[in-house]
Short mmCIF file of C-alpha atoms and ligand atoms in Angstrom, two decimals:
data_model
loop_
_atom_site.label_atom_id
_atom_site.label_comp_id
_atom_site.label_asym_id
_atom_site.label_seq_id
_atom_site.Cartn_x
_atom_site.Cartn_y
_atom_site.Cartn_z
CA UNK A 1155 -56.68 -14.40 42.32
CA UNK A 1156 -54.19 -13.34 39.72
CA UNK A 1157 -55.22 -10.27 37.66
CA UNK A 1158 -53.93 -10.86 33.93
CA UNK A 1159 -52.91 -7.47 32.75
CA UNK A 1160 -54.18 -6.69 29.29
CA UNK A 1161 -51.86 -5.14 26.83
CA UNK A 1162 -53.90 -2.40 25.92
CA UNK A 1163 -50.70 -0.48 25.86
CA UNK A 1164 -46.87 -1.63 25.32
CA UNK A 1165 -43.55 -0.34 25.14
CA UNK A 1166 -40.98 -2.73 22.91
CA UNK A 1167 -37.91 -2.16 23.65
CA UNK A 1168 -35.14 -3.16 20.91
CA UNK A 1169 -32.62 -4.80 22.56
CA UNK A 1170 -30.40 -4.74 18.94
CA UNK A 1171 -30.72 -1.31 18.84
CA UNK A 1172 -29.10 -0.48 22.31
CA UNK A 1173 -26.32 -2.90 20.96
CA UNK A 1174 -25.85 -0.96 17.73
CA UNK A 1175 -26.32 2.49 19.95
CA UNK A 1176 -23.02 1.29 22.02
CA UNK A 1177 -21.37 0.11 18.88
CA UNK A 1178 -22.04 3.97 17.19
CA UNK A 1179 -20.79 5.40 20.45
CA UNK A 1180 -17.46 3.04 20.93
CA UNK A 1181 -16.42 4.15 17.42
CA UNK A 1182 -17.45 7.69 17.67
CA UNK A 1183 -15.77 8.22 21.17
CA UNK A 1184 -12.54 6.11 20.61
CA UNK A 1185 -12.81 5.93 24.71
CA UNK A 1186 -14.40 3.38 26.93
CA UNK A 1187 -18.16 4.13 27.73
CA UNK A 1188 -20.10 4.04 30.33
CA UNK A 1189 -23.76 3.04 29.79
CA UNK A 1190 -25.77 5.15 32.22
CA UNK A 1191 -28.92 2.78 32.98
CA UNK A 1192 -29.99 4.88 35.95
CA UNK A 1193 -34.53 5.18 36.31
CA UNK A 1194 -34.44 1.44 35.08
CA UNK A 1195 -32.23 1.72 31.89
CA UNK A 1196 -34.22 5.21 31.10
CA UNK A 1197 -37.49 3.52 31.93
CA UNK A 1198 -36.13 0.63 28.91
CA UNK A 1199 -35.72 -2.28 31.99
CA UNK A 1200 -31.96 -1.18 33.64
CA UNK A 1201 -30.74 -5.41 33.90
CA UNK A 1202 -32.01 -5.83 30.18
CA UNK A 1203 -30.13 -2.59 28.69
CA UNK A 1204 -27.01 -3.38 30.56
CA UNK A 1205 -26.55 -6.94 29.72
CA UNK A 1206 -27.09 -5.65 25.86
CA UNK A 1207 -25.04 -2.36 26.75
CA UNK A 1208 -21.73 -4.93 28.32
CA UNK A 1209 -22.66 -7.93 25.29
CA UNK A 1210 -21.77 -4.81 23.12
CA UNK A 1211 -18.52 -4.00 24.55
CA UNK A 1212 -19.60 -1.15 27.13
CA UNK A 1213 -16.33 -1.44 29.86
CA UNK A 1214 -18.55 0.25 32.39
CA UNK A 1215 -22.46 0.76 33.60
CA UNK A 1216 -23.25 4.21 35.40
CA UNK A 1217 -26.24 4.33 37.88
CA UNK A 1218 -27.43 7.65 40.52
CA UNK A 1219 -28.08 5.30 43.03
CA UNK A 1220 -26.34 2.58 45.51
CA UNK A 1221 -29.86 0.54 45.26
CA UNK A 1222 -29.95 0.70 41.39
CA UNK A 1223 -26.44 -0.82 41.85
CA UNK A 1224 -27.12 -3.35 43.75
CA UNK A 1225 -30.40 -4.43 42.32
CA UNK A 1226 -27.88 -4.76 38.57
CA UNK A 1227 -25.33 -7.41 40.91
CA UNK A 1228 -28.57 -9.53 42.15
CA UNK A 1229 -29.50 -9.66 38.98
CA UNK A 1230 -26.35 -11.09 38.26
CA UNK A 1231 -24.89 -8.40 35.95
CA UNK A 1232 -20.65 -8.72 36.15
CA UNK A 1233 -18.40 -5.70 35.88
CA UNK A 1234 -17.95 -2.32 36.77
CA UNK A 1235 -20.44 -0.25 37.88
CA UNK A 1236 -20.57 3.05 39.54
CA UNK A 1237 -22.82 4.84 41.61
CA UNK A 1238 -22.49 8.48 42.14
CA UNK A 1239 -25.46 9.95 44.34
CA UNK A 1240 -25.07 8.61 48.03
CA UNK A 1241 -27.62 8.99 50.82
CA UNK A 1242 -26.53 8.52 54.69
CA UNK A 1243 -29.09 5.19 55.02
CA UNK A 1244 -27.18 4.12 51.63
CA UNK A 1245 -26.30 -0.13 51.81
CA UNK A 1246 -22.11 1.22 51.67
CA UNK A 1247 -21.06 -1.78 53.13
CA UNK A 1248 -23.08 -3.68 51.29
CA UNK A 1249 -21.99 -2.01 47.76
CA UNK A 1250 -18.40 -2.50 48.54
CA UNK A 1251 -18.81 -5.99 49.40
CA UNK A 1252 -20.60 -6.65 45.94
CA UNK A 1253 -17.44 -4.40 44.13
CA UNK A 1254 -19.80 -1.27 43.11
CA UNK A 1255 -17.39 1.77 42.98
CA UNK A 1256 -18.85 4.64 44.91
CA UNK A 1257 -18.42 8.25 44.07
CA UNK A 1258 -18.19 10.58 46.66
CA UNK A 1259 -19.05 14.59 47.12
CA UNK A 1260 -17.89 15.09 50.86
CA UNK A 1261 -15.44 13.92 53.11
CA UNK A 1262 -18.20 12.74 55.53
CA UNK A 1263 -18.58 10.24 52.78
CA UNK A 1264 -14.89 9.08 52.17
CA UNK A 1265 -14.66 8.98 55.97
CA UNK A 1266 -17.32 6.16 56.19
CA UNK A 1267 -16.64 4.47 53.11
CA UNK A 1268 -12.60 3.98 54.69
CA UNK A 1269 -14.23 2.71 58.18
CA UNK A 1270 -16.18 0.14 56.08
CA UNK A 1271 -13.06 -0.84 54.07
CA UNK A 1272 -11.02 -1.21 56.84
CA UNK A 1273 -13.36 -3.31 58.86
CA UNK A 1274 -13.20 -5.65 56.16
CA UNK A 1275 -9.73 -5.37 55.57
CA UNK A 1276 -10.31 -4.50 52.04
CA UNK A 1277 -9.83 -1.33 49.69
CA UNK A 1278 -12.95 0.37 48.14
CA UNK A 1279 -13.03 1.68 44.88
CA UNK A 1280 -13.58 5.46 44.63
CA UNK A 1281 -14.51 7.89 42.22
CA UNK A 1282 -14.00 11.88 43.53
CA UNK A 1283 -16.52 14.39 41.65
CA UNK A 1284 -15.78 17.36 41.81
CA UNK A 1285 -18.29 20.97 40.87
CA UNK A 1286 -16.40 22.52 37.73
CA UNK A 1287 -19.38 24.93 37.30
CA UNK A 1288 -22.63 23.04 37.60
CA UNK A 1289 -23.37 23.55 41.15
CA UNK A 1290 -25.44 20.27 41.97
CA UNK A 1291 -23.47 17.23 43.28
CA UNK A 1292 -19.16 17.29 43.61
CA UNK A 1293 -17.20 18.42 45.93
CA UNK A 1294 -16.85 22.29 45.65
CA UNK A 1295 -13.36 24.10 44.41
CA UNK A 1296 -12.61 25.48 47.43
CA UNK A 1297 -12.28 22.08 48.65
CA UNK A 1298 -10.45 19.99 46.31
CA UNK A 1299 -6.98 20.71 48.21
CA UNK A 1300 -8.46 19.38 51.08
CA UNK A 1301 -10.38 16.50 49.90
CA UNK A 1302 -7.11 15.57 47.27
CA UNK A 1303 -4.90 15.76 50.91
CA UNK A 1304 -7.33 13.68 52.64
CA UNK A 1305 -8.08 10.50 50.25
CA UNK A 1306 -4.58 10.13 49.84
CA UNK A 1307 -3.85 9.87 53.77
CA UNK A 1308 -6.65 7.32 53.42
CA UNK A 1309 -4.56 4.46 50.45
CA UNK A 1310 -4.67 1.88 52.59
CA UNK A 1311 -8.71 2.10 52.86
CA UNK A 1312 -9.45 3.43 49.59
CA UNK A 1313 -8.18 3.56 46.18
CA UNK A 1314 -9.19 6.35 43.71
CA UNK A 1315 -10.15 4.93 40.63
CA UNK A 1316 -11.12 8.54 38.99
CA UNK A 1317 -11.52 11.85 39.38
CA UNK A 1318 -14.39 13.12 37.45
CA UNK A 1319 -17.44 15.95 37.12
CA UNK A 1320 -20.31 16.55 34.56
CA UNK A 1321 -20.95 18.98 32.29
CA UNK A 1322 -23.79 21.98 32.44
CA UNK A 1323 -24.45 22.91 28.85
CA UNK A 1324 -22.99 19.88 26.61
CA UNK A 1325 -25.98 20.25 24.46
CA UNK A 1326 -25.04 23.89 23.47
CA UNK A 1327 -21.33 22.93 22.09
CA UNK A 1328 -20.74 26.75 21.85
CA UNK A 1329 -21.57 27.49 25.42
CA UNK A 1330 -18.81 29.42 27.23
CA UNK A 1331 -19.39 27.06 29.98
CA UNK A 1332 -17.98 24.11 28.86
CA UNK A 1333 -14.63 26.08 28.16
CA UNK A 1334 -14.88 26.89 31.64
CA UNK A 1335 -15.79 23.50 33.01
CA UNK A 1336 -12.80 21.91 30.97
CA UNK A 1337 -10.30 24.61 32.20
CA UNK A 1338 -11.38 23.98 35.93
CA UNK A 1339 -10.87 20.20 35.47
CA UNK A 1340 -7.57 20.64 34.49
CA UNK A 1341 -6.55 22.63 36.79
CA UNK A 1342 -7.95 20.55 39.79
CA UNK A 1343 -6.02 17.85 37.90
CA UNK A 1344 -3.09 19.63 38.08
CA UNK A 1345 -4.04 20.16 42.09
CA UNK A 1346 -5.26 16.34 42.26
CA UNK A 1347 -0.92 15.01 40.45
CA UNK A 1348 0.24 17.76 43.12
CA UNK A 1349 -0.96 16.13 46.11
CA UNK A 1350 0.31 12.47 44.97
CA UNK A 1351 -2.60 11.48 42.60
CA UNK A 1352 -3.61 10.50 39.65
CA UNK A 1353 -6.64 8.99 38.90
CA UNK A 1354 -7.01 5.37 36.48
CA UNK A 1355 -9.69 7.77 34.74
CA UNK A 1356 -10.92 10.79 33.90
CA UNK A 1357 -14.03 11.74 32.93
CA UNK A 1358 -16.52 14.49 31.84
CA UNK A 1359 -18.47 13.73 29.02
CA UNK A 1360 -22.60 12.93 29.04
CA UNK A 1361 -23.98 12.06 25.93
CA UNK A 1362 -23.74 15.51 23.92
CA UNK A 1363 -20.41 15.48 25.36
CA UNK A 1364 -19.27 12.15 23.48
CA UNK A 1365 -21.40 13.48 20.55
CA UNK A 1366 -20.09 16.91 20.55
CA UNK A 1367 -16.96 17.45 22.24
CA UNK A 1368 -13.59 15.63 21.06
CA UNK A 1369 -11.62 17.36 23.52
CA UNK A 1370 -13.76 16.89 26.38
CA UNK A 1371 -13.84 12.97 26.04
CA UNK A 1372 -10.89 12.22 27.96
CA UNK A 1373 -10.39 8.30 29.10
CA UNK A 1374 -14.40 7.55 29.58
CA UNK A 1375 -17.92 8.97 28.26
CA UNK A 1376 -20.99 8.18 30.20
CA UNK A 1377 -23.56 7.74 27.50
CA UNK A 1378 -27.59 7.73 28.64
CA UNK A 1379 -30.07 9.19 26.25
CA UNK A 1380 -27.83 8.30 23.48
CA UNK A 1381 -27.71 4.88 24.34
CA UNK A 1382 -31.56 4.66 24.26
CA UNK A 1383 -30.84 6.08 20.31
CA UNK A 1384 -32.46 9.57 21.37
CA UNK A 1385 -30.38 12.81 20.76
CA UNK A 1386 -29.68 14.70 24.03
CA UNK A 1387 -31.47 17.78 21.94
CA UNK A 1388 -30.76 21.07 22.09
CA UNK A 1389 -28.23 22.75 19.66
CA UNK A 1390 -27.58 19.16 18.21
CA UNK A 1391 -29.24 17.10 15.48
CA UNK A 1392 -31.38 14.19 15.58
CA UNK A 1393 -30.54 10.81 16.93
CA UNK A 1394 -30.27 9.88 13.26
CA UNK A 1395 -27.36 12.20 12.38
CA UNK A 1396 -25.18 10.62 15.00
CA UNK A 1397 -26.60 6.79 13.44
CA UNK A 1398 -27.91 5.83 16.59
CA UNK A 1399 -31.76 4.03 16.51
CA UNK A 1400 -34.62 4.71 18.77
CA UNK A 1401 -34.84 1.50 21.39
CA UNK A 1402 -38.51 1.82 22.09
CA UNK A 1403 -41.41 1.82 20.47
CA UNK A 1404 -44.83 2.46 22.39
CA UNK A 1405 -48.30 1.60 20.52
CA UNK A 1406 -51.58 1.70 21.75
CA UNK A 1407 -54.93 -0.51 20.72
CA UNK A 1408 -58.18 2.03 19.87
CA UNK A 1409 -60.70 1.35 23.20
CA UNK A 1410 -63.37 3.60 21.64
CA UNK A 1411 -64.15 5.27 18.21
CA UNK A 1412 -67.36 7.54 17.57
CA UNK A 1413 -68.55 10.11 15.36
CA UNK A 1414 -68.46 14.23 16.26
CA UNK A 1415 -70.35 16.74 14.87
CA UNK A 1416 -69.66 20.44 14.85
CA UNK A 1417 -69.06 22.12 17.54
CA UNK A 1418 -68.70 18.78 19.95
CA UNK A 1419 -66.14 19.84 22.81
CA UNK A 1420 -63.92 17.05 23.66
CA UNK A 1421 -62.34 15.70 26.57
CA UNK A 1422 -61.96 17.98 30.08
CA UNK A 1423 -63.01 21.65 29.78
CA UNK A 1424 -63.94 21.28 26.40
CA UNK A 1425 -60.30 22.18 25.12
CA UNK A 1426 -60.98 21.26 21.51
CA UNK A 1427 -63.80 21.56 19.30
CA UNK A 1428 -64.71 19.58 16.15
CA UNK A 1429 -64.84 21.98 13.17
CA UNK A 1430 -66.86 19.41 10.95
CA UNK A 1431 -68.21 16.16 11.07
CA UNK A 1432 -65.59 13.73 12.26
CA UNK A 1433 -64.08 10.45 13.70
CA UNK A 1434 -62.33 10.24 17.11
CA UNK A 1435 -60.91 7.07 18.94
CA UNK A 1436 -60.15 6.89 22.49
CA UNK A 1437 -56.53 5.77 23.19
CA UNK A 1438 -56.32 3.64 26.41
CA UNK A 1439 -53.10 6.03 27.95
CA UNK A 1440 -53.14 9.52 29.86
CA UNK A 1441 -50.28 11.28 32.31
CA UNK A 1442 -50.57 8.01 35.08
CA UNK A 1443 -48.47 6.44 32.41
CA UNK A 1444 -46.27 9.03 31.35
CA UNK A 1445 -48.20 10.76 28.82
CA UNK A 1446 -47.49 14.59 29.68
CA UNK A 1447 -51.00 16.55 30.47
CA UNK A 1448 -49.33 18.99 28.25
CA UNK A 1449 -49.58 16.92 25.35
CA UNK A 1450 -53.17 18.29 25.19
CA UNK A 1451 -53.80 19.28 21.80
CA UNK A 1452 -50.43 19.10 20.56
CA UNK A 1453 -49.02 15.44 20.39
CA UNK A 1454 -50.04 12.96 18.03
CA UNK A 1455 -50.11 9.15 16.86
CA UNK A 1456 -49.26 7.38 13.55
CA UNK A 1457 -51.46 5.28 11.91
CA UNK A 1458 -51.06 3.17 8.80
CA UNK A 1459 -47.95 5.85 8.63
CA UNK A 1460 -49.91 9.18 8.78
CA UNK A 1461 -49.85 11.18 11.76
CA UNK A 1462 -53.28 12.33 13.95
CA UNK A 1463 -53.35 14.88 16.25
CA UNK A 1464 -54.49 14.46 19.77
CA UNK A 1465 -57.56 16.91 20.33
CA UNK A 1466 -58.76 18.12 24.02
CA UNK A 1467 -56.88 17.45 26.98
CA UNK A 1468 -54.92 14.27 28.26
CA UNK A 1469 -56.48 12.97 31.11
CA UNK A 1470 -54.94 10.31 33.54
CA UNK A 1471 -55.67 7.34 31.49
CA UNK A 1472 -56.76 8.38 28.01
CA UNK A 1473 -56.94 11.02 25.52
CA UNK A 1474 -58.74 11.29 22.50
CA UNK A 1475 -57.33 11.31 18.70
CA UNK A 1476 -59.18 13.05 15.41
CA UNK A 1477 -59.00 10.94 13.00
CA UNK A 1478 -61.14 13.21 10.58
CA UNK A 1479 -61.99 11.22 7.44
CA UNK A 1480 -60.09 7.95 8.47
CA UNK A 1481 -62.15 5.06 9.19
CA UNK A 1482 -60.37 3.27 12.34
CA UNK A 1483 -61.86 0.62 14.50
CA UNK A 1484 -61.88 -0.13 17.94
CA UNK A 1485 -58.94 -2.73 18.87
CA UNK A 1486 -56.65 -1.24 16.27
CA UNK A 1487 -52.79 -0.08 16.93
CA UNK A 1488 -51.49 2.94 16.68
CA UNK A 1489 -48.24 4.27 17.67
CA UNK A 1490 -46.96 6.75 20.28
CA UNK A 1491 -43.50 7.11 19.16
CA UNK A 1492 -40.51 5.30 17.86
CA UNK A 1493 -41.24 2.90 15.07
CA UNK A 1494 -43.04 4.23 12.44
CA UNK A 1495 -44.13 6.83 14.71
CA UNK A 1496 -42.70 10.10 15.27
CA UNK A 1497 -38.86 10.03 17.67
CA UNK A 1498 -39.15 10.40 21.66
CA UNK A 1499 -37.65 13.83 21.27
CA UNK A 1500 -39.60 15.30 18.29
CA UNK A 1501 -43.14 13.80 20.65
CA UNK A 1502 -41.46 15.44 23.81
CA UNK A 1503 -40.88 18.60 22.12
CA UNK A 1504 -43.99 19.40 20.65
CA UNK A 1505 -44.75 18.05 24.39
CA UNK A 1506 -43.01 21.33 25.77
CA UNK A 1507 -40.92 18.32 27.46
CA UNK A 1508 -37.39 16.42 26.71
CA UNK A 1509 -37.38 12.66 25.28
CA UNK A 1510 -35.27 11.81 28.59
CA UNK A 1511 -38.75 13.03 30.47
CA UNK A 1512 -40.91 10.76 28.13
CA UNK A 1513 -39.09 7.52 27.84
CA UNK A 1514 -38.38 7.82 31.88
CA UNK A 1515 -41.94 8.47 32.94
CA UNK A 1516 -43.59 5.83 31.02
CA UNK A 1517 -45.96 4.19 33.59
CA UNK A 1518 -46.00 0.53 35.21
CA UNK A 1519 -49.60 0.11 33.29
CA UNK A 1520 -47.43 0.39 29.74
CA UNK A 1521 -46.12 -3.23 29.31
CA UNK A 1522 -42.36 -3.71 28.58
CA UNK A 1523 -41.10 -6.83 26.32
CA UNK A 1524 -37.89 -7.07 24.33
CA UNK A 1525 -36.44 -8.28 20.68
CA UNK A 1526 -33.76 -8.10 19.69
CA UNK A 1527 -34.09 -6.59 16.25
CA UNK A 1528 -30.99 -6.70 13.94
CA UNK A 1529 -29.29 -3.40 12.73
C1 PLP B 1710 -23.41 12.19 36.30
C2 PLP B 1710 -24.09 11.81 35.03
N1 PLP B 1710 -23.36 11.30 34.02
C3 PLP B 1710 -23.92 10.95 32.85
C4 PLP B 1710 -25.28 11.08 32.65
C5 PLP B 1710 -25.86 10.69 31.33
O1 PLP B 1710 -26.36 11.83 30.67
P1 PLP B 1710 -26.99 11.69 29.22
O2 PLP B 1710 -28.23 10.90 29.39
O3 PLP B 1710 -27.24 13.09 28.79
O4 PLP B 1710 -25.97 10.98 28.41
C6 PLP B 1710 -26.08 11.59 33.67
C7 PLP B 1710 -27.51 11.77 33.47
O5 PLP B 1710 -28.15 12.70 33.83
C8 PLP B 1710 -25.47 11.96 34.90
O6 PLP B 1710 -26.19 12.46 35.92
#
């Protein structure tokens, strides 16, 4: 038997705006970018955003992991692509047969990506990150000597396309840190020409880096959230500002509506009361599909273009929405955010969350389409 999903729920995802998004950031960078469709495109469909990300002139597509990768090349999706967060039971062989560049944090990995090269007599592509200050993946500065030393001894197996790291606190463009980070690139740059290389590329910049930071753009940015039109947040301004559009839109249809008095509770543990006589309607989504729990009396929807809070708490497949005077009726759409409703980050904020959370959480229930809307 085949189960038809209903599409009591829907995410469209704009496949014009990721287009115009790439556009914004080719001509705001003045570098190549990388569009970073790692979690499935930012939960926006990772083959669908890429093919609009490359038709728009992206050089390069930027994924975590060697899977993600390789599901873009069965997919059929040409070009450059990158993949920077290996695991031991990774597909290497694999990924350098299908041309994925790999990035590498250890020697142990270099090591095994030159015994796969050589066995097939070929050279694999290889990015080195290195930790300039934010202390998660990259090979640490006490290394670099060492690891610079080694993948040069290794040119007949591999051949280091860049030399690259990411950035702690691009979203605060007055942080000290990024000073810092910038300072200890260079100067493992320096280290990297000393020992006989120097990289095709070099790159640094996330989003609020490209955004925010001229200097720190250097021959690539790797653009995610902005790519999705959503602003990386904190010290900078809304997606807007920079002229990049939200992709997707989610809207829900009304299950329920029904009539509170005073003093009804609402939802689990009674977390909202009506004040007055009022109208609720049930919306058909809760946190199995990405809407946070702590969205509980705080978020909202847009109807007919006026906003409606959500009242009591979110439960795993609905929460409820005071409508107060408004008349609504069961089967009728309202909308989550983008459209006319309020922007993935100013929802994920009032959310105690970031629009990267949101847009990437968004359950398997929430149906996914695409048009391809003209900016
Ligand atoms: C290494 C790396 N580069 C680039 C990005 C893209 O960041 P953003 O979505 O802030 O542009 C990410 C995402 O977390 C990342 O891990």
């Amino acid at each position: 038997m085949t189960v038809v999903r209903s599409s009591r729920a829907r995410a469209v995802i704009d496949l014009g705006a990721i287009e115009h998004n790439i556009a914004t950031l080719r001509r705001a960078a003045g570098v190549p970018v990388m569009a970073v469709v790692k979690a499935d495109g930012y939960g926006h469909g990772a083959v669908p955003v890429a093919l609009a990300a490359k038709n728009a002139g992206a050089e390069w597509l930027g994924v975590c992991f060697v899977d993600e990768a390789l599901e873009l090349r069965q997919a059929g999706v040409p070009g450059p692509i990158l993949a920077w967060l290996l695991a031991e039971d990774d597909a290497l062989g694999e990924a350098i047969d299908q041309d994925i560049d790999l990035s590498i944090s250890t020697r142990e990995q270099l090591v095994r990506i030159a015994a796969l090269a050589q066995a097939r007599g070929i050279r694999a592509r290889v990015h080195i990150e290195l930790d300039t200050g934010l202390a998660r993946a990259g090979v640490s500065r006490e290394r670099w000597q060492q690891i610079f030393e080694f993948a040069v001894s290794l040119t007949n197996e591999i051949e280091i396309i860049s030399i690259w790291s990411h950035l702690a606190c691009a979203d605060e463009p007055r942080h000290p840190a990024n000073v810092h980070q910038q300072d200890a690139y260079e100067s493992a740059l320096e280290l990297a020409a000393a020992a006989g290389i120097t990289p095709q590329l070099r790159h640094l910049a996330n989003s609020a880096g490209a955004l925010a930071h001229p200097d720190l753009r250097y021959d690539l940015v790797r653009c995610g959230i902005a790519t999705y039109g959503i602003t990386p947040g904190g010290d900078l301004p809304d997606a807007a500002d920079f002229d990049l559009h939200p992709a997707m839109t989610v809207t829900a249809d009304i299950a329920y509506v029904r009539k509170l008095n005073a003093g009804d509770g609402v939802s689990y543990s009674h977390r909202w009361h009506a004040t007055k006589p009022t109208n609720v309607g049930l919306i058909p989504l809760g946190y199995a599909d990405g809407i946070p729990r702590s969205a509980t009396n705080a978020g909202w929807v847009t109807y007919n273009g006026a906003d409606y809070p959500i009242v009591g708490t979110v439960c795993m497949d609905q929460f409820v929405v005071d409508f107060g005077d408004t008349l609504v009726r069961t089967g009728e759409t309202v909308t989550i955010f983008g459209g006319e409703g309020a922007s993935a980050h100013q929802w994920a904020t009032a959310a105690r969350t970031i629009g990267y959370e949101l847009v990437t959480r968004l359950g398997e229930r929430v149906e996914r389409s695409y048009t391809d809307g003209v900016w």
